Short mmCIF file of C-alpha atoms and ligand atoms in Angstrom, two decimals:
data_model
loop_
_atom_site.label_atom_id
_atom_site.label_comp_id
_atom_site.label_asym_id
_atom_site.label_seq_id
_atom_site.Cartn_x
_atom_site.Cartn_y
_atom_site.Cartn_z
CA UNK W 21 44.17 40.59 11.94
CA UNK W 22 44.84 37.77 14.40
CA UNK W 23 42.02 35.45 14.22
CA UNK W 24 42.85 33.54 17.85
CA UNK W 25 41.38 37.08 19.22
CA UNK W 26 38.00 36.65 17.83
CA UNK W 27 35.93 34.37 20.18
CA UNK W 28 32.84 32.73 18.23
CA UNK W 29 30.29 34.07 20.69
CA UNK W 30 26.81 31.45 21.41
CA UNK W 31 23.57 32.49 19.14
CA UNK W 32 21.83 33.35 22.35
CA UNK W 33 21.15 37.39 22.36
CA UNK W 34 19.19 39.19 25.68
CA UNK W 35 17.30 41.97 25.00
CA UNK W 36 16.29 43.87 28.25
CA UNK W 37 14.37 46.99 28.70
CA UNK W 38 13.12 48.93 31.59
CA UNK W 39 10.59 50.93 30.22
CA UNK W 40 10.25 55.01 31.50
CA UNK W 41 6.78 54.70 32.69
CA UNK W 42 6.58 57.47 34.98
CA UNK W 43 5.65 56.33 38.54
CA UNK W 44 5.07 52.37 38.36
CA UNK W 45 7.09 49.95 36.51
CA UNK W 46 7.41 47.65 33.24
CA UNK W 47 10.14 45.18 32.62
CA UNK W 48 10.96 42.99 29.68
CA UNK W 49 13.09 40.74 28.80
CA UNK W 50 13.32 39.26 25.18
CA UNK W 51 15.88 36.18 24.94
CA UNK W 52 16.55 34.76 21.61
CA UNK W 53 18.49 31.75 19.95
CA UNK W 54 19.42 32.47 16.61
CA UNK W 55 20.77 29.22 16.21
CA UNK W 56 17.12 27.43 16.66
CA UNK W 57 14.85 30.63 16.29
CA UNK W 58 13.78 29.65 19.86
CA UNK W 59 12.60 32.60 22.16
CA UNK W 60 12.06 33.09 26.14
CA UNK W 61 10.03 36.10 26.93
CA UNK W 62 9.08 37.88 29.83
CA UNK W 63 7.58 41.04 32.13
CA UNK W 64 8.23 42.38 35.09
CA UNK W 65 5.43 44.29 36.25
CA UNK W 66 3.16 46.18 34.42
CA UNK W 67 1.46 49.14 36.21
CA UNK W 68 1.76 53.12 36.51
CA UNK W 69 0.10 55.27 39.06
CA UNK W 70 -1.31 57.58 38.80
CA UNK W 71 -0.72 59.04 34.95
CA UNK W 72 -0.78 55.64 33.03
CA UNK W 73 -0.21 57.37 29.32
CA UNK W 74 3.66 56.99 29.10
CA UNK W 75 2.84 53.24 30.33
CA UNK W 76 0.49 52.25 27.73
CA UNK W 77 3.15 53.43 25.11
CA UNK W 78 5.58 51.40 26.19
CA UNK W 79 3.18 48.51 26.05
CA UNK W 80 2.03 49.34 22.46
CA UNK W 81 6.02 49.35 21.34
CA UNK W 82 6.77 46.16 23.33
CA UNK W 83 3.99 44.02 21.75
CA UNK W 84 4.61 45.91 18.51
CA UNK W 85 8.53 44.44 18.88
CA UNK W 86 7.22 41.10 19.56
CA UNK W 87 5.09 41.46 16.14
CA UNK W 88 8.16 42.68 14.06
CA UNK W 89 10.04 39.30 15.75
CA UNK W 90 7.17 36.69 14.85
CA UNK W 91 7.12 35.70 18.65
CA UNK W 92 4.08 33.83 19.42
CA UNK W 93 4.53 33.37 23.00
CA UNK W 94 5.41 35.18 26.16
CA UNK W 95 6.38 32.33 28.85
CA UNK W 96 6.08 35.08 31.90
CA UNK W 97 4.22 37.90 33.13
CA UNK W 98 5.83 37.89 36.72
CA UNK W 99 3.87 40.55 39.22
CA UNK W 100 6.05 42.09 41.80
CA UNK W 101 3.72 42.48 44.12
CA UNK W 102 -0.15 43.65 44.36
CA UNK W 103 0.05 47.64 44.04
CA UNK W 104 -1.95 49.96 41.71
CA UNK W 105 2.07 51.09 39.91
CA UNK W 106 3.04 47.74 39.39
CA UNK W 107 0.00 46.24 37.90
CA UNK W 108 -2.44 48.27 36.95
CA UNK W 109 -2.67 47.71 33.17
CA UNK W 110 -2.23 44.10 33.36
CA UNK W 111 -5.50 43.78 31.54
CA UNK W 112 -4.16 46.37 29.19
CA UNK W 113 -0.96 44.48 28.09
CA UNK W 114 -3.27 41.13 28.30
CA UNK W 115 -5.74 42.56 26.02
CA UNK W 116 -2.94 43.80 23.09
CA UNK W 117 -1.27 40.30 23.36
CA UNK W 118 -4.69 38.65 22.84
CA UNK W 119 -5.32 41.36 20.04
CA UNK W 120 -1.88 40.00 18.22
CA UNK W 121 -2.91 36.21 18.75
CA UNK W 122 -0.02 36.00 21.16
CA UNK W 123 0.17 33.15 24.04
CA UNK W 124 0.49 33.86 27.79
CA UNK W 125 1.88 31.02 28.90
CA UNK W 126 1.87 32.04 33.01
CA UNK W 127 0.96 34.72 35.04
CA UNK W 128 3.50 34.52 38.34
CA UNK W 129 2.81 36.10 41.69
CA UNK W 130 2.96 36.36 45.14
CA UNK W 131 1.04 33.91 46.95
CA UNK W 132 -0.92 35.93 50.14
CA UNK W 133 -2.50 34.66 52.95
CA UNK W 134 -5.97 36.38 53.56
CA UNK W 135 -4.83 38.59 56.58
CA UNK W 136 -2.27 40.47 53.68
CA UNK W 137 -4.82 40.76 51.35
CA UNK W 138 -6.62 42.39 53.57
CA UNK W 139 -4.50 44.65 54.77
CA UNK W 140 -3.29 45.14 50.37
CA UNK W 141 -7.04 45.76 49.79
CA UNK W 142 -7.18 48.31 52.81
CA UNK W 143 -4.39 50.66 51.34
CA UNK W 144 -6.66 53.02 49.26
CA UNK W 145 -10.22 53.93 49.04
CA UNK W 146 -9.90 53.69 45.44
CA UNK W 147 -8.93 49.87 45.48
CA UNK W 148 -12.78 49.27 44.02
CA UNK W 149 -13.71 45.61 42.25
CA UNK W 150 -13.00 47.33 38.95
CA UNK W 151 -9.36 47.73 39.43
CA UNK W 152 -7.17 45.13 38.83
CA UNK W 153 -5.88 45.50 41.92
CA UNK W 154 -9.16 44.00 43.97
CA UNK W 155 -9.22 41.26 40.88
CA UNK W 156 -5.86 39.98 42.01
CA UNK W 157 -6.25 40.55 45.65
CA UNK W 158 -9.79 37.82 45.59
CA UNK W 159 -9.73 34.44 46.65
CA UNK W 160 -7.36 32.14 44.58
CA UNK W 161 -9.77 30.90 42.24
CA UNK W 162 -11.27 33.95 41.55
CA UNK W 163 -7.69 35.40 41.15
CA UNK W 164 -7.60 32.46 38.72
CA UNK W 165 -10.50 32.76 36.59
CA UNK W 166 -9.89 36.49 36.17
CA UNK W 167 -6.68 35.56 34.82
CA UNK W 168 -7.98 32.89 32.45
CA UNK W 169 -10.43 35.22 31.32
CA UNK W 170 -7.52 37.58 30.26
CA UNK W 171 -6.33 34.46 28.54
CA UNK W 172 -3.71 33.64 30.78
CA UNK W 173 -2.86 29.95 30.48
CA UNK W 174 -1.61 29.44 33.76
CA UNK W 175 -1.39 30.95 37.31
CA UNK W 176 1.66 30.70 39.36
CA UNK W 177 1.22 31.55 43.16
CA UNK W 178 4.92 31.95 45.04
CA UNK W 179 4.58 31.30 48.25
CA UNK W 180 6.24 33.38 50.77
CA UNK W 181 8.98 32.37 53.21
CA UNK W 182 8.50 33.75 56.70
CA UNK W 183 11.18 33.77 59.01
CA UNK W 184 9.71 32.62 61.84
CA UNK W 185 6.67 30.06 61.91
CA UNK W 186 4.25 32.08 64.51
CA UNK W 187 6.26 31.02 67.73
CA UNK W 188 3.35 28.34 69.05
CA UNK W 189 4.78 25.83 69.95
CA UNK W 190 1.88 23.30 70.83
CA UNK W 191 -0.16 23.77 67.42
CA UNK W 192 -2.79 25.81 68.85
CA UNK W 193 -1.42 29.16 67.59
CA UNK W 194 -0.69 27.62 64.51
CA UNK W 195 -0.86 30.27 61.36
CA UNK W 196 -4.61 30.10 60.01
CA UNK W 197 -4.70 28.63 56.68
CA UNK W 198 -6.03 30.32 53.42
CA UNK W 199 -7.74 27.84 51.40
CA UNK W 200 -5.71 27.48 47.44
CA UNK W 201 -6.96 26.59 44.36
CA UNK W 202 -7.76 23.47 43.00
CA UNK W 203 -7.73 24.71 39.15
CA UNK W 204 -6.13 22.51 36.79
CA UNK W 205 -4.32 25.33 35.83
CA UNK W 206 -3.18 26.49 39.52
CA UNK W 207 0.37 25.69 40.71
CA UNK W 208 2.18 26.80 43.95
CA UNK W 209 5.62 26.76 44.25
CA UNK W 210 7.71 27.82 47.05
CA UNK W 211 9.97 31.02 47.19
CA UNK W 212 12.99 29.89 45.15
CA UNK W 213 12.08 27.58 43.05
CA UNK W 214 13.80 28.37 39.61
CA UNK W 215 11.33 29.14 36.81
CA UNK W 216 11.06 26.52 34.06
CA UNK W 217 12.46 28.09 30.42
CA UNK W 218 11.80 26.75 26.97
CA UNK W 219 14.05 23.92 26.47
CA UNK W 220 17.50 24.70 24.96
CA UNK W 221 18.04 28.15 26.11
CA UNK W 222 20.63 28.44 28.65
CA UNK W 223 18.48 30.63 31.12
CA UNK W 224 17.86 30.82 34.58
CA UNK W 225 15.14 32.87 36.43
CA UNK W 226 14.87 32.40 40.36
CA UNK W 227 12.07 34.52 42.21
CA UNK W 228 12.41 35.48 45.74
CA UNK W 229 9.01 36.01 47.77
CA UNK W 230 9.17 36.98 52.26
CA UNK W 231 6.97 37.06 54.30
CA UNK W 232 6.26 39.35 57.44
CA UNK W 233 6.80 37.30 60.79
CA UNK W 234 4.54 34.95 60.85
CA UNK W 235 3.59 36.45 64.38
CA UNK W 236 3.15 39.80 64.00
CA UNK W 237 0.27 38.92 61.67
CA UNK W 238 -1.18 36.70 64.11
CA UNK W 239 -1.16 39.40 66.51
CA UNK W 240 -2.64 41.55 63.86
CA UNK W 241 -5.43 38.94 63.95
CA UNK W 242 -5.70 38.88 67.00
CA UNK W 243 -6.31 42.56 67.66
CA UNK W 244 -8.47 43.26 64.62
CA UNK W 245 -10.96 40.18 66.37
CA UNK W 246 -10.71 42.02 69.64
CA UNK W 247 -11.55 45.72 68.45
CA UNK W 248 -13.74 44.71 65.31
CA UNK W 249 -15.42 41.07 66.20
CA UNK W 250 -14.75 39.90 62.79
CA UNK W 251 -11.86 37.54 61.85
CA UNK W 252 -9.21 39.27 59.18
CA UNK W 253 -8.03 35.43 58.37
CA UNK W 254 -11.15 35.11 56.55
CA UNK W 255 -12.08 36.17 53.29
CA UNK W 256 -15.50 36.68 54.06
CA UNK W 257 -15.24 39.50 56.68
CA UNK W 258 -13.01 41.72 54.12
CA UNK W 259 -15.85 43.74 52.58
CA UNK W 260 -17.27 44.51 55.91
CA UNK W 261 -13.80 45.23 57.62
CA UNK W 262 -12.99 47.67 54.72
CA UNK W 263 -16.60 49.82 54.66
CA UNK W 264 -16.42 50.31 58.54
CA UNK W 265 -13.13 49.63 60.07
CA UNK W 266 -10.10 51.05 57.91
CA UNK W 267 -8.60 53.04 60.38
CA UNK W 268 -8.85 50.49 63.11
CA UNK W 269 -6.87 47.69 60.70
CA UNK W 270 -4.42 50.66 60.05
CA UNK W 271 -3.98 51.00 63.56
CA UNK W 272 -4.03 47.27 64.84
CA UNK W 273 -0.93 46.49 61.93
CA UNK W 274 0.77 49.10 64.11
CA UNK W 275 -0.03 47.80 67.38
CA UNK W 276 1.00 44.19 66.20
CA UNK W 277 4.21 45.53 65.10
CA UNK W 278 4.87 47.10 68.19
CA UNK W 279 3.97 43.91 70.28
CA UNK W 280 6.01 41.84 68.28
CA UNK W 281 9.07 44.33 68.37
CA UNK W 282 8.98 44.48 64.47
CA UNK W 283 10.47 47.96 62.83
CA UNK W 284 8.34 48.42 60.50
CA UNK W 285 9.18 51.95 59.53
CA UNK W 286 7.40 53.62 56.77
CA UNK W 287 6.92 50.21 54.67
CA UNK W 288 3.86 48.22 54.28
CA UNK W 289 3.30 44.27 54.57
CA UNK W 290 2.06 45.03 50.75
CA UNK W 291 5.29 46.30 49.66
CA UNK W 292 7.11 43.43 51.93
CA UNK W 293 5.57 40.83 49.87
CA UNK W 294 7.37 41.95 46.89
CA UNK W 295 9.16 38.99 44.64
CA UNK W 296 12.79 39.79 43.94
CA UNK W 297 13.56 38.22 39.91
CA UNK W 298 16.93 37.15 39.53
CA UNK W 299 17.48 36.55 35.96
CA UNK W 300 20.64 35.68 33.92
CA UNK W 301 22.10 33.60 30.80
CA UNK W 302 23.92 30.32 32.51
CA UNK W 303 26.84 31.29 30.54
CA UNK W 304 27.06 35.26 30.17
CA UNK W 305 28.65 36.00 26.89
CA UNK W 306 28.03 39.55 25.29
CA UNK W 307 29.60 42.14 26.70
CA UNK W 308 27.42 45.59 26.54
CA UNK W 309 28.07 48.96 26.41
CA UNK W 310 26.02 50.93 29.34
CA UNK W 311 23.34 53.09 27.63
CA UNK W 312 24.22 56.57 28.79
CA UNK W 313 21.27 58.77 29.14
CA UNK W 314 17.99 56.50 28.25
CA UNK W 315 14.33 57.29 27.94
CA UNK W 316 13.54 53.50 27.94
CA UNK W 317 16.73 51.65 29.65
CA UNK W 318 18.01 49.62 26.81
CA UNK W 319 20.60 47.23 27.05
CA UNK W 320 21.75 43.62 25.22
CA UNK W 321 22.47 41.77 28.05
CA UNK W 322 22.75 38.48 29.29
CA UNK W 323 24.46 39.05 32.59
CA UNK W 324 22.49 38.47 35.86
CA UNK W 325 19.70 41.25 36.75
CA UNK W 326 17.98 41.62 40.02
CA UNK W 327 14.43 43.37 40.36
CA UNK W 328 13.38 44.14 44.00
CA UNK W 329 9.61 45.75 43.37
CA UNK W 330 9.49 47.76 46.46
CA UNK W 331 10.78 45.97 49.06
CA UNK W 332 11.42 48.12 52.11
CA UNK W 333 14.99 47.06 52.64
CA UNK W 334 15.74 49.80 55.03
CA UNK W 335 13.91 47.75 57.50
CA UNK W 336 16.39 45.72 59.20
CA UNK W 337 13.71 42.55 59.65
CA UNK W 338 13.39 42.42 55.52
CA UNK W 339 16.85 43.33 54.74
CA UNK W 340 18.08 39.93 56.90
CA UNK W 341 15.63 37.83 55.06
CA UNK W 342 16.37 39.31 51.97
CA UNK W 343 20.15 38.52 52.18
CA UNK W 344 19.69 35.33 53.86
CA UNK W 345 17.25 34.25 50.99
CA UNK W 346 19.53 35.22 48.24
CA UNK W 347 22.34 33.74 50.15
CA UNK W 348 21.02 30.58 50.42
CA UNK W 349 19.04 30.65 46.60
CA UNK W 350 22.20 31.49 44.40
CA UNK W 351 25.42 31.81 46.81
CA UNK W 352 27.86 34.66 45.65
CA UNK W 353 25.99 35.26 42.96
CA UNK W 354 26.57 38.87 41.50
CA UNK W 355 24.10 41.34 38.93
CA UNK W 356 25.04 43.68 36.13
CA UNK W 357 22.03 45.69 37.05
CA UNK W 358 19.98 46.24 39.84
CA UNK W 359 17.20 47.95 39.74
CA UNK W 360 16.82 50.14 43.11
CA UNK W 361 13.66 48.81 45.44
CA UNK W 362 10.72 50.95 45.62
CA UNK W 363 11.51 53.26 42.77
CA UNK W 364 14.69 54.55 44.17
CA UNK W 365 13.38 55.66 46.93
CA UNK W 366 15.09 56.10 50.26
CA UNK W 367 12.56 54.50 52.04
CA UNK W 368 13.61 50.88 50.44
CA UNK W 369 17.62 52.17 50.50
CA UNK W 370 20.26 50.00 51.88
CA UNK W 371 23.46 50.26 50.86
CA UNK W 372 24.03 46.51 51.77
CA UNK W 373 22.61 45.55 48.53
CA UNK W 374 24.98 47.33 46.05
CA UNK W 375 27.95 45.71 48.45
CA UNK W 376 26.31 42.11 48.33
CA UNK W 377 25.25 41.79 44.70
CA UNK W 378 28.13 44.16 43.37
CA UNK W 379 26.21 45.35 40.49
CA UNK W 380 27.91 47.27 37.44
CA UNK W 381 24.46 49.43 36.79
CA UNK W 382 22.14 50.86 39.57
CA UNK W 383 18.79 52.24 37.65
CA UNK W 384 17.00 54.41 39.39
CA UNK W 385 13.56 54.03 37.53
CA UNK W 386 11.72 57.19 39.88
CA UNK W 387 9.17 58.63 38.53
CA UNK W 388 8.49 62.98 38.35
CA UNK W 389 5.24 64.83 38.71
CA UNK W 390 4.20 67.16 35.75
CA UNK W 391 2.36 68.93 38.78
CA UNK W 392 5.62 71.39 39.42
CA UNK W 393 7.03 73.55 41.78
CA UNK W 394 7.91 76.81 39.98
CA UNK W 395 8.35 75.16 36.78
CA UNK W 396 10.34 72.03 37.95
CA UNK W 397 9.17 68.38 37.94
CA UNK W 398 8.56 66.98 41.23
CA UNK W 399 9.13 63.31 42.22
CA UNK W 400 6.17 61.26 43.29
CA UNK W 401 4.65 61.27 46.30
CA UNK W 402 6.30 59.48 49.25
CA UNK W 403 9.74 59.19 46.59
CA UNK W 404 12.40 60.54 48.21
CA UNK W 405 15.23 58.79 46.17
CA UNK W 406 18.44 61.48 46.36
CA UNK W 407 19.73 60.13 49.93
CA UNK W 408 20.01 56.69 48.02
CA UNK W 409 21.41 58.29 44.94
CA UNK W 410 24.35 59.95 46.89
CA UNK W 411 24.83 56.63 48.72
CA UNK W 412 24.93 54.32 45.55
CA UNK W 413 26.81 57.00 43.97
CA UNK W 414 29.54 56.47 46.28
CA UNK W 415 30.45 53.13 44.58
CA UNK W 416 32.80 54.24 42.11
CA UNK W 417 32.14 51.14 40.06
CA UNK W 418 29.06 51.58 39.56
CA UNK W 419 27.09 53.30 36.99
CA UNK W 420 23.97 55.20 38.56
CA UNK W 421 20.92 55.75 35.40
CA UNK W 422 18.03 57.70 36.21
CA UNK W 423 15.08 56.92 33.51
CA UNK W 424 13.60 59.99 32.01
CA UNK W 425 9.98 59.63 33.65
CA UNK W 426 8.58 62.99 33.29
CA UNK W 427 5.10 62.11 33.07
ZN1 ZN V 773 5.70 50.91 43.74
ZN1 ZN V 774 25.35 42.82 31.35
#
């Protein structure tokens, strides 16, 4: 055999999973130096709506994997954005970790100003202060101590970039503020920051985190004091504007969109604020071989992959500040997988995404009812994923992997 063809490869090995969770989503990554015995660890979301069983499995074989490993510390549990299928066992995984005397080092999420928490909060009926849903969508400090008291070590709020700043121009319509925490264990960093890794592994992790306009939630504001009297801006008037005024905050998000000539489609300022995770070795090294049909997706690799929670990128406004972000974040930059926003829906779909980030795997991580029509599995609820399939299945490059999420 001619030696000269073997290539020494680095000690660094990437362990990625995207766990079949039925409707919701679980991510995690599991980095390792074999050289030093040094690990980087983290999650990407951690919720399933409404049948949380297959969820809670993968959680027990994740921490389980972490046991087997003797990892003692997870450096991220990263939160897409505030929805019931993206974080609803948060305490759950929190609670097993703790259980196994393993560190979590920081809890990372979007940063919201009080008018989108409102309007998160106002979604569902069922969004009561038992969920971890209301928990994260409090005040910052309360938002803090509930994660402390989960044993989080530290809170990272992303704050969102807006592309436009509200359109006053002599201060007086400037955006109201939402006041932050002062916790010693409280940081804010702005959309695009890269994510600090343990020291010595060659790992980068960039989150992206948009905005709405800036002044279509002022007019939202605006028209919620006019019809209601109380001020959405401020924390305070939340309960009140939830027991007796849901419709009328449904309907002045609407109006706002309308007067500010925003497309807002079927998506929700909830699913806009959802942080894209960009996440890659510095110097990609293992090549892979494509898992072909998966229960879990489960792949060694260290290549670039991009999570997109359930940004609506069929809307024209988000899909411009999505590219423009990225473009100015990690120029040219391309992924070996992308996951496909909002479950793989269509409503999330553009095919500008597969052309810009020119990814070698698309997984479509939809979930399917065990409620059936005449024996077959249904997809969830508002998931109408095969227009996007047939689009991102016109890429001949690229491989298209549906988890098995029969719930
Ligand atoms: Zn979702
Ligand atoms: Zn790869």
């Amino acid at each position: 055999m001619n030696s000269t063809a073997i290539q020494p490869g680095p000690a660094l090995s990437a362990q990625r999973v995207q766990y079949r969770v039925g409707h919701g989503g679980f991510h995690a990554t599991i980095v390792e130096d074999a050289s030093t015995k040094q690990h980087l660890v983290y999650v990407y979301d951690v919720g399933a709506c409404p049948d949380v069983a297959l969820l809670e499995d993968a959680i027990d074989r994740f921490v389980k994997r972490l046991v087997a490993r003797g990892i003692k510390r997870l450096q991220y549990v990263i939160l897409s954005h505030i929805d019931e299928d993206h974080v609803s066992r948060l305490d759950h995984l929190l609670g097993k970790l703790g259980d196994k005397k393993i560190a979590v080092e920081t809890l990372a999420l979007p940063w919201l100003r009080d008018t989108s928490r409102l309007l998160a909060l106002n979604r569902s009926p069922r969004r009561g202060p038992s969920t971890v849903v209301y928990q994260l969508l409090q005040d910052d400090d309360s938002v803090v101590q509930f994660a402390t008291n989960l044993g989080v070590e530290n809170v990272l709020f992303v704050e969102g970039e807006s592309s436009d700043d509200g359109g006053g121009t002599d201060g007086s319509d400037a955006a109201p503020s939402t006041p932050r925490s002062h916790a010693s264990n409280a940081t804010y960093i702005p959309s695009g920051t890269p994510l600090k890794v343990p020291t010595g592994i060659p790992w980068r992790m960039l989150i992206s985190h948009l905005e709405p306009p800036t002044q279509t939630l002022m007019a939202f504001d605006k028209r919620v004091i006019q019809v209601t009297g109380l001020d959405p801006a401020d924390q305070k008037n939340h309960a009140k504007l939830i027991k007796d005024h849901r419709s009328e905050i449904r309907a002045a998000m609407r109006f706002a969109a309308r007067k500010t000539k925003l497309d807002l489609r079927a998506s929700t300022v909830s699913n806009w604020s959802s942080q894209s995770l960009y996440s890659a070795s510095l110097s990609p090294f293992a090549r892979h071989v494509v898992p072909h049909a998966p229960d879990d997706f489960e792949m060694e690799c260290e290549h670039g992959w991009l999570h997109t929670g359930d940004l609506p990128l069929d809307v024209p406004d988000v899909w411009d500040a999505f590219e423009t972000a990225w473009n100015r974040h990690l120029p040219g930059v391309e992924v070996c997988v992308a996951l496909a926003p909002h479950h793989g829906s269509v409503h999330g779909h553009n095919d500008g995404l597969y052309v810009r980030f020119n990814p070698s795997v698309v997984i479509f991580p939809l979930g399917l009812w065990r409620g059936s029509r005449r024996g077959k599995p249904m997809f969830a609820k508002w998931i109408k994923p095969m227009n996007a399939l047939i689009d991102v299945r016109k890429h001949r490059t690229i491989k298209v992997r549906i988890l098995n999420n029969r719930v």
